[in-house]
Coordinates of C-alpha atoms in Angstrom, one line a residue:
M1 CA 3.7 -15.6 6.5
S2 CA 7.3 -14.8 5.8
A3 CA 9.4 -16.1 2.9
T4 CA 12.9 -15.5 1.6
L5 CA 13.2 -14.2 -1.9
N6 CA 16.4 -15.3 -3.6
D7 CA 16.6 -14.3 -7.2
A8 CA 19.3 -14.7 -10.0
D9 CA 21.3 -11.8 -11.4
R10 CA 19.0 -11.5 -14.4
G11 CA 15.8 -12.1 -12.6
A12 CA 12.7 -10.0 -13.6
T13 CA 11.4 -10.1 -10.0
R14 CA 14.6 -8.6 -8.7
Q15 CA 14.6 -5.8 -11.3
R16 CA 10.9 -4.9 -10.6
L17 CA 11.6 -4.7 -6.9
G18 CA 14.8 -2.7 -7.4
V19 CA 16.9 -5.2 -5.5
K20 CA 20.6 -5.5 -6.3
S21 CA 21.7 -8.9 -7.4
G22 CA 23.0 -11.2 -4.8
N23 CA 20.9 -9.8 -2.0
V24 CA 18.6 -12.0 0.0
V25 CA 15.4 -10.2 0.9
E26 CA 12.7 -11.3 3.4
I27 CA 9.2 -10.7 2.2
D28 CA 5.8 -11.1 3.9
L29 CA 2.8 -12.6 2.1
Y30 CA -0.7 -11.6 3.2
S31 CA -4.0 -13.3 2.4
D32 CA -6.9 -11.5 0.9
A33 CA -8.8 -11.8 4.2
Q34 CA -6.0 -10.1 6.1
I35 CA -5.9 -7.2 3.6
A36 CA -9.7 -6.9 3.8
E37 CA -9.4 -6.6 7.6
W38 CA -6.9 -3.8 7.3
D39 CA -9.1 -2.0 4.7
A40 CA -12.1 -2.2 7.1
A41 CA -10.0 -0.9 10.0
D42 CA -8.7 2.0 8.0
R43 CA -12.1 3.1 6.7
L44 CA -12.8 6.8 7.5
E45 CA -16.1 8.3 8.5
D46 CA -17.3 11.0 6.0
G47 CA -16.7 13.8 8.4
E48 CA -13.2 12.7 9.2
R49 CA -12.4 12.3 5.6
E50 CA -13.6 15.8 4.8
R51 CA -11.6 17.3 7.6
I52 CA -8.4 15.6 6.4
V53 CA -9.0 16.5 2.8
G54 CA -9.7 20.1 3.8
A55 CA -6.5 20.3 5.8
V56 CA -4.5 19.0 2.8
T57 CA -6.2 20.8 -0.1
G58 CA -7.2 24.0 1.7
P59 CA -10.7 25.4 2.4
G60 CA -13.2 25.5 -0.4
Q61 CA -11.3 23.3 -2.8
R62 CA -13.0 20.3 -4.3
R63 CA -11.6 16.9 -3.8
A64 CA -11.3 14.1 -6.3
E65 CA -13.8 11.4 -5.8
S66 CA -12.3 8.6 -3.8
T67 CA -12.2 5.0 -5.0
Y68 CA -12.5 4.0 -1.4
S69 CA -15.8 4.1 0.5

C-alpha cells in the first residue's frame, strides 16, 4: 500500500524522518503478515550464518548472540 505524506513546517513526523519542509514524500505501509513473510524468507541456516559471521569478524572470534533465530 502506498500513501503520500504531506506534513506541515513544524511537523514532528517530518523532523523524525529528516524531511525538509514543503516536500511531498511517498511512503509504503506494510502489514505485519508481509513483514513476517520477509523475515521467514531471510532466515539463515546455522552454517550459513556462521560462514558470514566468520567472514566479517575473522576466524576464531566470538559473535554476539543474535536476536534472530
